[in-house]
XYZ file of C-alpha atoms in Angstrom:
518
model
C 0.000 0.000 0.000
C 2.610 2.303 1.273
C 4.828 1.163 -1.805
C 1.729 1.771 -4.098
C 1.015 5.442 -2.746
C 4.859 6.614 -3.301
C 4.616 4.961 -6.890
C 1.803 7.368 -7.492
C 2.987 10.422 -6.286
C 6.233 9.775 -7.834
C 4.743 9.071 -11.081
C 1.943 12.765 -10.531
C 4.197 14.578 -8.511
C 4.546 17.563 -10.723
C 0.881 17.667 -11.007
C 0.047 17.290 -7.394
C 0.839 21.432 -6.431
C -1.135 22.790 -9.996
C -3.848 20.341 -9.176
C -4.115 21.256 -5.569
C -4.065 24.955 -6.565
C -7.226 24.486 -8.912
C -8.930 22.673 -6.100
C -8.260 25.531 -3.283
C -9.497 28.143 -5.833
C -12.736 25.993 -6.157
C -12.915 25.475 -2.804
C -12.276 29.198 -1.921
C -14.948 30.155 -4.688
C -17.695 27.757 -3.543
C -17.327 28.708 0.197
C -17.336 32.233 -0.272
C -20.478 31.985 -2.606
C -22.294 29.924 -0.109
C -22.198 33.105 3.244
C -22.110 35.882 0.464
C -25.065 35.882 -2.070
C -23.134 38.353 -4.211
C -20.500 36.199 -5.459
C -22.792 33.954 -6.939
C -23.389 36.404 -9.639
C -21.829 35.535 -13.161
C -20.543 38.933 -13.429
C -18.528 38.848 -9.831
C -16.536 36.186 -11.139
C -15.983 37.775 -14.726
C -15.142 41.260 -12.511
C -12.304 39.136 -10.436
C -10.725 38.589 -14.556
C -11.435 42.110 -15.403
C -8.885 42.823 -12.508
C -6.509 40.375 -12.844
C -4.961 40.870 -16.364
C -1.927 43.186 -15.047
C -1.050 40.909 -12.300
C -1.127 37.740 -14.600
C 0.520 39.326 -17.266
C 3.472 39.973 -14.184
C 3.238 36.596 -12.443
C 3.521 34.900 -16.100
C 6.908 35.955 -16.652
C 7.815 36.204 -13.250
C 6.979 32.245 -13.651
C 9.505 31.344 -16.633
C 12.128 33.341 -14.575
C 11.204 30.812 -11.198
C 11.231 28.094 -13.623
C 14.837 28.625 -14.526
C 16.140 29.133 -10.597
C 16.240 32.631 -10.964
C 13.655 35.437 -9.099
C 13.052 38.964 -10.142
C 12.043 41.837 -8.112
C 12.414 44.499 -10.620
C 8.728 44.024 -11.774
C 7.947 46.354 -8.694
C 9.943 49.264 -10.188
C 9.450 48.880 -13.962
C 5.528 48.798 -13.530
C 5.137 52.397 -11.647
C 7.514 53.407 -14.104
C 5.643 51.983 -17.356
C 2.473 54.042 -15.788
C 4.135 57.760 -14.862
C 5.865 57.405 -17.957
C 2.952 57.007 -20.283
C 0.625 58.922 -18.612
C 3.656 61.976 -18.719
C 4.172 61.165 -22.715
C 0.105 60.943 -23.246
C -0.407 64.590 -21.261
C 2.134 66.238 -23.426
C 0.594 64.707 -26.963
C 2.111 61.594 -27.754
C -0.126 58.784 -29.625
C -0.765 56.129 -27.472
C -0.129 53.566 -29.481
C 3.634 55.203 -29.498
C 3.966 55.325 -26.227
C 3.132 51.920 -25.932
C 5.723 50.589 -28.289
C 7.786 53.092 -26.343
C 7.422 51.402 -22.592
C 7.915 48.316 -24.194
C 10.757 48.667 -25.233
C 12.241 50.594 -22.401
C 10.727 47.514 -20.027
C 12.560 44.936 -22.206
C 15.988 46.345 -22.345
C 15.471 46.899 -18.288
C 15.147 43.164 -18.682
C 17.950 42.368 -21.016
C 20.316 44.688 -19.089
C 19.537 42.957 -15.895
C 19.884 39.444 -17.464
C 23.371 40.449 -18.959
C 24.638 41.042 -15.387
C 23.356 37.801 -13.915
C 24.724 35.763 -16.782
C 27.791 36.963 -17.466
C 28.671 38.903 -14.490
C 27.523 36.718 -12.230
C 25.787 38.952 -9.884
C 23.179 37.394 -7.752
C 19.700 37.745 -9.600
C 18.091 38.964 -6.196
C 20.795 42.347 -6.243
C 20.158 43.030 -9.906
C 17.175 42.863 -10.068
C 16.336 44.718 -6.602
C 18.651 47.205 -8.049
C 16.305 47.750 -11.473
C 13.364 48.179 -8.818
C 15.030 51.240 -7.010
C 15.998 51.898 -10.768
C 12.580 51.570 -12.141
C 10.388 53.245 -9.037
C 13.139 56.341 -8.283
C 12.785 57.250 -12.389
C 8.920 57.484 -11.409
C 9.087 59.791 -9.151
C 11.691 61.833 -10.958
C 8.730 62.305 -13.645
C 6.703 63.195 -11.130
C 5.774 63.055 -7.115
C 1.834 63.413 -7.932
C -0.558 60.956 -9.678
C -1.114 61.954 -13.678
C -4.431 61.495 -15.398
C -4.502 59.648 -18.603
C -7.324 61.778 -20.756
C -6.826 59.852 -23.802
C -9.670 58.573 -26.339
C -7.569 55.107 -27.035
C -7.288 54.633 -23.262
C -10.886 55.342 -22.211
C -12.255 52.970 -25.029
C -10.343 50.423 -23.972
C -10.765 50.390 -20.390
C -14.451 51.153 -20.822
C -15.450 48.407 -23.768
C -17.618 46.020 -22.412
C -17.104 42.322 -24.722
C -19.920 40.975 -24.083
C -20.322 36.745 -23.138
C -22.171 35.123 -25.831
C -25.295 33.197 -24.268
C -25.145 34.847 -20.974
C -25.405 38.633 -22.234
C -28.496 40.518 -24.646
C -26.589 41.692 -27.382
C -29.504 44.098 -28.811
C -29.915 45.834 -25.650
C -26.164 45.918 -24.415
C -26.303 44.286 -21.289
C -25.259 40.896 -19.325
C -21.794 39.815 -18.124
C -18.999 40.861 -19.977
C -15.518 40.885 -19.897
C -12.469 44.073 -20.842
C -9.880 43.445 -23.762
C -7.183 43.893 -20.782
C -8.482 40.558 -20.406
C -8.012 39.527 -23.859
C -4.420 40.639 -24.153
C -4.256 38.608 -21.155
C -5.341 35.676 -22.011
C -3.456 36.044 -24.995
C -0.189 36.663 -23.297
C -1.215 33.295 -21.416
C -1.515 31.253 -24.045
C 1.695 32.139 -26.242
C 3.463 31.715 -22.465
C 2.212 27.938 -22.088
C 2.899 27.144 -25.551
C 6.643 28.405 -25.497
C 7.159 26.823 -21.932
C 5.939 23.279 -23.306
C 6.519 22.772 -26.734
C 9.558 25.213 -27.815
C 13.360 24.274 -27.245
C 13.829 27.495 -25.219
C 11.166 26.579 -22.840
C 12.321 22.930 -22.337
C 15.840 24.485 -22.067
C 14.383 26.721 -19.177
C 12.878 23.688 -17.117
C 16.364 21.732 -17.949
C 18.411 24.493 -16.357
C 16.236 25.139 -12.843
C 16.217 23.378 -9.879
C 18.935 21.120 -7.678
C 20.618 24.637 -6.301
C 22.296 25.359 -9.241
C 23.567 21.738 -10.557
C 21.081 21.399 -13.312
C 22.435 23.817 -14.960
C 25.798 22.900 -15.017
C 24.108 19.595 -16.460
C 22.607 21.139 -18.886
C 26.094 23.453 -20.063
C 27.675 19.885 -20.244
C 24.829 18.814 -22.426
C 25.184 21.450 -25.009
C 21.803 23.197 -24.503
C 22.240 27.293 -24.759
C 22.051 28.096 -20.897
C 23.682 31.415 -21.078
C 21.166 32.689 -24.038
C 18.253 31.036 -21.947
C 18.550 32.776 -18.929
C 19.472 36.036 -20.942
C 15.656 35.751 -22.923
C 14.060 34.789 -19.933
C 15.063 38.622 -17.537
C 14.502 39.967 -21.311
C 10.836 38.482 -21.656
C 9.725 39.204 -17.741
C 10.872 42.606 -18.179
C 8.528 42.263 -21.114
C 5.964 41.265 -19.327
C 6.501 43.828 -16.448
C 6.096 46.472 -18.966
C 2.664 45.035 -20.472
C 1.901 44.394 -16.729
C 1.915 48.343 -16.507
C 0.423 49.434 -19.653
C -3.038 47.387 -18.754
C -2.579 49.000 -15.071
C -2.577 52.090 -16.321
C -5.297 51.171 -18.483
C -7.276 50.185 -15.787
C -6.801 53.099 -13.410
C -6.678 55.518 -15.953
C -3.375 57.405 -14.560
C -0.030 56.790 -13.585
C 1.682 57.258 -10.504
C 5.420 56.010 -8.653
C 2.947 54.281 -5.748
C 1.921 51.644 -8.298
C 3.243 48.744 -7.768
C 3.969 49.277 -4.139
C 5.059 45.227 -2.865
C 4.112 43.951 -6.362
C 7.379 41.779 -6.351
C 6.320 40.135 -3.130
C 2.672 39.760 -4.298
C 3.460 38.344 -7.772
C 6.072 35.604 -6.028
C 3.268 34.328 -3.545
C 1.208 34.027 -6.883
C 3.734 31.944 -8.593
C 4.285 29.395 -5.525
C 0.526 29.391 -4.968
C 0.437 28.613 -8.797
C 2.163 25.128 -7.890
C 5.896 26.343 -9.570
C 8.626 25.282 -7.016
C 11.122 28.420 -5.939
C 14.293 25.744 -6.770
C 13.098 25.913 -10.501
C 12.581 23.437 -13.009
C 9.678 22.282 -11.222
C 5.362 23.589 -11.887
C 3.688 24.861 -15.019
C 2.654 28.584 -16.687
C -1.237 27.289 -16.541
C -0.753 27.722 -12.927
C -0.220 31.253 -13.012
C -3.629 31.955 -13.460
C -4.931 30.087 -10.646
C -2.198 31.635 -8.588
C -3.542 34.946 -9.595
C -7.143 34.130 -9.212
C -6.596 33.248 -5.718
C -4.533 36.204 -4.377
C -7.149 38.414 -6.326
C -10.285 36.357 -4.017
C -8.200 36.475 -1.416
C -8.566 40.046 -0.646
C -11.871 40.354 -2.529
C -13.571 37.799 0.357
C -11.268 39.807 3.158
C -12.873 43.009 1.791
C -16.930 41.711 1.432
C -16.296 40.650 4.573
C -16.250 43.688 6.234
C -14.901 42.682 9.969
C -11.844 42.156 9.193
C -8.699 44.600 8.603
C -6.691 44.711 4.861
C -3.994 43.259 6.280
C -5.265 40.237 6.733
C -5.112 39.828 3.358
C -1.142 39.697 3.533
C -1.378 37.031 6.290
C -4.053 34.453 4.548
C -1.806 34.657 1.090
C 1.537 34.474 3.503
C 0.093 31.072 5.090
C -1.012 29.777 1.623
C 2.527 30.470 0.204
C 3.995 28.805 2.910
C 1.694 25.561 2.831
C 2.814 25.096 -0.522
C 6.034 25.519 -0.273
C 6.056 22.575 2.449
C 3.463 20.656 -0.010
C 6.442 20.874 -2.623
C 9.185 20.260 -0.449
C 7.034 17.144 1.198
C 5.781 15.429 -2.261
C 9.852 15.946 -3.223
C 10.658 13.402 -0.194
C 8.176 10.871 -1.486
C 10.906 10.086 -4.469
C 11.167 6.128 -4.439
C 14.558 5.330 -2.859
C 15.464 1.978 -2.135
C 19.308 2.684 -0.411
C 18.991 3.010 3.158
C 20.760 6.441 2.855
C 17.994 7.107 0.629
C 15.127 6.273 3.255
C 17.536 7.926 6.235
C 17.424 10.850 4.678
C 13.833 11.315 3.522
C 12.958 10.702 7.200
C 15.258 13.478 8.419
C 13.589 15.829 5.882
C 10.233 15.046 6.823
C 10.868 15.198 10.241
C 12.319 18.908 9.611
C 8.981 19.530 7.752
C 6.442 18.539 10.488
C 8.514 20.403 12.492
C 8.250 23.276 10.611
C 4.584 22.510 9.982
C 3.805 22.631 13.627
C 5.399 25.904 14.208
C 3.536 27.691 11.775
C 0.632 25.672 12.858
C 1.243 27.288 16.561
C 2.205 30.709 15.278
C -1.010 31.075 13.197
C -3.002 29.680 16.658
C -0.977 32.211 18.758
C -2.146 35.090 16.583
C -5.442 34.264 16.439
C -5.849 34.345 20.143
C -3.702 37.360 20.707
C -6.779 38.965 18.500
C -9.296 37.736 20.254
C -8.047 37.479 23.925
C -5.617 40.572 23.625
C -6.613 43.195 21.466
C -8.740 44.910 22.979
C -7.707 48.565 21.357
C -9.138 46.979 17.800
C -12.142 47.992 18.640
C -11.515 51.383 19.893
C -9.092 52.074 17.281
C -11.354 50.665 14.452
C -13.105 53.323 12.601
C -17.180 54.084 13.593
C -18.285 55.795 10.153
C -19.503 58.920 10.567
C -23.344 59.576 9.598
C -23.436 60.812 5.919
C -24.197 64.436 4.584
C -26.562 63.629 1.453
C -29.131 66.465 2.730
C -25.768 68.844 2.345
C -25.324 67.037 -0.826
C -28.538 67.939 -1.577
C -27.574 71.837 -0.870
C -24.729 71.003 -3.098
C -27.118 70.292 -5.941
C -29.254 72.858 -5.478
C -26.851 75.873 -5.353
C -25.806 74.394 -8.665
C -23.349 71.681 -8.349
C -23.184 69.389 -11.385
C -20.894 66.687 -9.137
C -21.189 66.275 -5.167
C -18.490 63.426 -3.929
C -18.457 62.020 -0.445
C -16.207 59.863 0.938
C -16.474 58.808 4.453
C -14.242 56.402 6.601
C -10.346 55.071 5.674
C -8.181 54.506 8.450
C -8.110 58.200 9.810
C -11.939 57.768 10.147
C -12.678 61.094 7.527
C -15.904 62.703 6.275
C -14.950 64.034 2.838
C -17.764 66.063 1.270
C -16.704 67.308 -2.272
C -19.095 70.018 -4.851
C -17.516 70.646 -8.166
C -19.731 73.301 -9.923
C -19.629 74.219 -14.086
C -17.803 77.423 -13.619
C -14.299 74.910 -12.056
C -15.249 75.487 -8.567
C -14.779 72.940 -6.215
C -15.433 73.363 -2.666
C -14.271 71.024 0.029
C -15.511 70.124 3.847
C -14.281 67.561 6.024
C -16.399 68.672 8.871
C -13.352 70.906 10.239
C -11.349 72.663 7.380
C -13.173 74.282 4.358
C -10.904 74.517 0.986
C -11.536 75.548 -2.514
C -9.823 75.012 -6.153
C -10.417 75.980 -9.517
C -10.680 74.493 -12.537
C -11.463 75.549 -16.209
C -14.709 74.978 -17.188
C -13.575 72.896 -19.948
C -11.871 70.731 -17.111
C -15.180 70.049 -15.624
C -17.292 69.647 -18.551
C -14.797 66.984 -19.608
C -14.829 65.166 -16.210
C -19.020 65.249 -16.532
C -18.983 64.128 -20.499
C -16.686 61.523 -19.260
C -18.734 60.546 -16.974
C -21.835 60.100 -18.807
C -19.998 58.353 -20.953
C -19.271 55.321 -18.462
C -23.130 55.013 -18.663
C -23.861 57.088 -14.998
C -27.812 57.188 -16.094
C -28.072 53.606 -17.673
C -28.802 50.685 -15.010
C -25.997 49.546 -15.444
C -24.186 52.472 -12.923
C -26.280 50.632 -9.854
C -25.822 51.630 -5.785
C -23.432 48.375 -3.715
C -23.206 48.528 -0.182
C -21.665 46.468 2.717
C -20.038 46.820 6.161
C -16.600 48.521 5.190
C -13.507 46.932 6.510
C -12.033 48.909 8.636
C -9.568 50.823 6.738
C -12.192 50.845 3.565
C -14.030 53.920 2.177
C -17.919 54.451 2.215
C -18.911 56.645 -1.039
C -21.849 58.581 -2.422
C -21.467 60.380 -5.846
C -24.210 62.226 -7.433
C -23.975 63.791 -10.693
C -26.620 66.493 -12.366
C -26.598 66.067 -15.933
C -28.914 67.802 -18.421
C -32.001 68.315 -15.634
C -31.147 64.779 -14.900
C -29.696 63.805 -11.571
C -28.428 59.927 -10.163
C -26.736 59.421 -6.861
C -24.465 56.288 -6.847
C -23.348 54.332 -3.605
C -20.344 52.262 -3.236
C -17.600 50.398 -1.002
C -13.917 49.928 -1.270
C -13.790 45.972 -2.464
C -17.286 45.284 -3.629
C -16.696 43.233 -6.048
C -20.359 43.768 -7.153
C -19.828 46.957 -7.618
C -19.921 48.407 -11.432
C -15.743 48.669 -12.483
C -16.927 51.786 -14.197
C -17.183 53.404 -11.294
C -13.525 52.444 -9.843
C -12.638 54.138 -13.051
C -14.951 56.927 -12.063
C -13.255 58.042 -8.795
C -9.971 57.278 -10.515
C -10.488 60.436 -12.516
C -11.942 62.313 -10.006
C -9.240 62.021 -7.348
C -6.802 63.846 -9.619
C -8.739 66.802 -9.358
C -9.708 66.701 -6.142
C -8.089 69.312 -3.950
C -5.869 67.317 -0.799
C -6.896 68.029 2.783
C -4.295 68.580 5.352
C -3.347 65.955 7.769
């Protein structure tokens, strides 16, 4: 029996991490769906892809570089740069289409550059590429300290086109789940990266020269295969990849800014280990990376819905995953038939070293959870109470002739945000202590309304989401006035049921937005 069961996981062992990835994602999925009604919606799950394509674009090539025993941290820097950059080029009149090609390029030779000093420098592939994030995240904020819009037809259109699922949607009348091209492109990129990885000599090279600390690849220089040109094209294609990776975030947010990004390197690793691909190389598959995606993404979604719990929980559930795989890899690696008693000796030593291990994250995870529940008792004096909303102000708002009235109540400080932005460029701001004013052009606001409209405000599909707000979330009311016409919208930070048009909404709005003092 015993025999039989070591035959079979010798025999499925790659399989066994991708396959128990898919599984925890269904799991995860089901569960979720059964205490919140709103993920059962078609649409929720479509709106976890629509987020996802940047971060699987990024976790795809950060995959072929894991594959081959290296890591890469620049992704981190090269993204916030991809998005200041663009949105800097875009403001001052470049075509978009140029300033793609543009970041592209500059993203790929960050890549190339940094694989030319691993390979034939030899520096350590965590200092290169840590030194292309500082690189990559200090030239963003050289362009600029401050978040810059993106006001660009070729943007909007395609962050705003809704593809629409055939036999699920009504075509004639527009409506029914739907998916983004960011999506498209994503999948696309996803497909080209499992074909190359399986059935291409440079991705059979690139499982040949990971794993064993170092010794396959000496193996595979003794074999003939190209190991210096393999680990060149792999920094070369993440770097790629971590330049799409910032084009469809800046597609999706509509701006740019050198805060993008922010622990994207640590984020995208979890997602390849939770994707089943081992961090000694040569070991897991590209299809994984999606499912290693999917999960960080509903990770954070459920964390949010949930409402009770803080954001940075999210960091502790996806640190406990990563680490339950990485013992799942290491512990299906012991279960190699080996007859020789040194063989046996030593698989019992390592799996004694893993239950150890096991047990002491078992009992650190325990510990926590009681020093929440026993010990903190200044969570729930420190934890914001939200602040009753001013809609009959907003109301005032309206009437004195506001065409937009934003508030935004809650966030960690606990704020009451009331914002009126009338046709003439006047904004004026209250926070229930300081009162402050901008100006605009009137152009500037009649652009911000027309764009807008244009993300279907008056249509029913722009529809009010609410839930408890985790407790460093944001409560928001928007109303616009439009033509006679007027439509208040209500949403929270993380509702995943909530329409992405409006994300893309407050996205535009916050750049105008006059800043508060702390």
């Amino acid at each position: 029996m015993k025999k039989g069961f070591a035959n079979f996981i010798n025999k499925y062992r790659r399989l066994l991490p991708l396959s128990a990835t898919i599984i925890l994602f269904v799991i995860a999925y089901a569960v979720s769906a059964i205490y919140l009604p709103g993920m059962r919606d078609i649409q929720v799950f479509l709106n976890l892809l629509n987020q996802t394509p940047y971060l699987l674009v990024a976790v795809i090539g950060e995959t072929l570089v894991v594959l081959s025993g290296g890591i890469d941290l620049s992704v981190a820097g090269i993204v916030p740069l991809v998005t200041t950059a663009s949105a800097f080029l875009i403001q001052t009149g470049w075509n978009p289409w140029a300033t793609m090609l543009l970041m592209i390029v500059i993203g790929t030779a960050m890549g190339a550059i940094m694989g030319y000093f691993i390979t034939y420098m030899k520096v350590q592939p965590f200092i290169a590429t840590l030194a292309g994030l500082f690189i990559g995240r200090g030239l963003a904020y050289f362009i600029s300290n401050n978040s810059i819009s993106i006001n660009n037809r070729t943007y909007e259109l395609l962050s705003r086109t809704k593809i629409l699922i055939p036999g699920l949607s009504d075509v004639v009348a527009q409506k029914g789940p739907y998916i983004t091209p960011s999506v498209v492109f994503g999948m696309i990129v996803f497909a080209i990266a499992i074909y190359i990885s399986l059935y291409t000599r440079f991705g059979r090279t690139v499982y040949a020269i990971g794993g064993k600390n170092g010794a396959n690849e000496q193996s595979a220089k003794l074999m003939g295969l190209p190991v210096n040109r393999t680990k060149m094209l792999v920094y070369t294609i993440n770097g790629f990849c971590s330049a799409l990776s910032g084009i469809l975030l800046s597609i999706y947010t509509g701006s740019g800014h050198g805060m993008y990004g922010t622990g994207l390197e640590m984020t995208v690793i979890a997602a390849v280990v939770i994707g089943g691909t081992a961090l000694t190389g040569g070991e897991g598959y590209v299809f994984g990376a999606i499912f290693g995606t999917l999960i960080t993404i509903l990770i954070q979604t459920i964390i949010q819905i949930q409402g009770t719990l803080i954001s940075w929980w999210t960091l502790i559930v996806i640190g406990l995953i990563t680490l339950f795989f990485i013992g799942m890899q290491s512990f299906f690696s012991n279960l190699k038939i080996g007859d020789t008693v040194l063989d046996i000796a030593n698989r019992r030593r390592r799996n004694r070293k893993l239950i150890f291990g096991a047990s002491a994250i078992a009992i650190t995870v325990l510990m926590v959870f009681l020093a929440v529940k026993f010990l903190g008792t200044n969570e729930t004096e420190e934890k914001c109470v939200l602040k009753s909303f001013r809609q009959d102000q907003a109301e005032t708002l309206v009437e004195e002739g506001a065409v937009i009235v934003y508030e935004r109540n809650g966030g960690a400080k606990c704020i009451d945000e009331l914002f009126g932005i009338f046709p003439d460029g006047r904004i004026v701001a209250d926070n229930g202590t300081q009162t402050i004013e901008k100006q605009l052009s009137a152009s500037e606001v009649e652009n911000l309304v027309n764009y807008i409209v244009e993300l279907n405000w008056f249509t029913d599909t722009m529809y009010s989401t609410s839930h408890l707000p985790c407790g460093v979330c944001y409560h928001y009311f928007t109303s616009v006035n439009y033509n006679g016409e007027l439509k208040t919208v209500e949403a929270v930070d993380g509702g995943t049921d909530a329409p992405s048009e409006y994300w893309a909404m407050t996205g535009r709005l916050h750049t105008l937005l006059p800043k508060f003092e702390q």
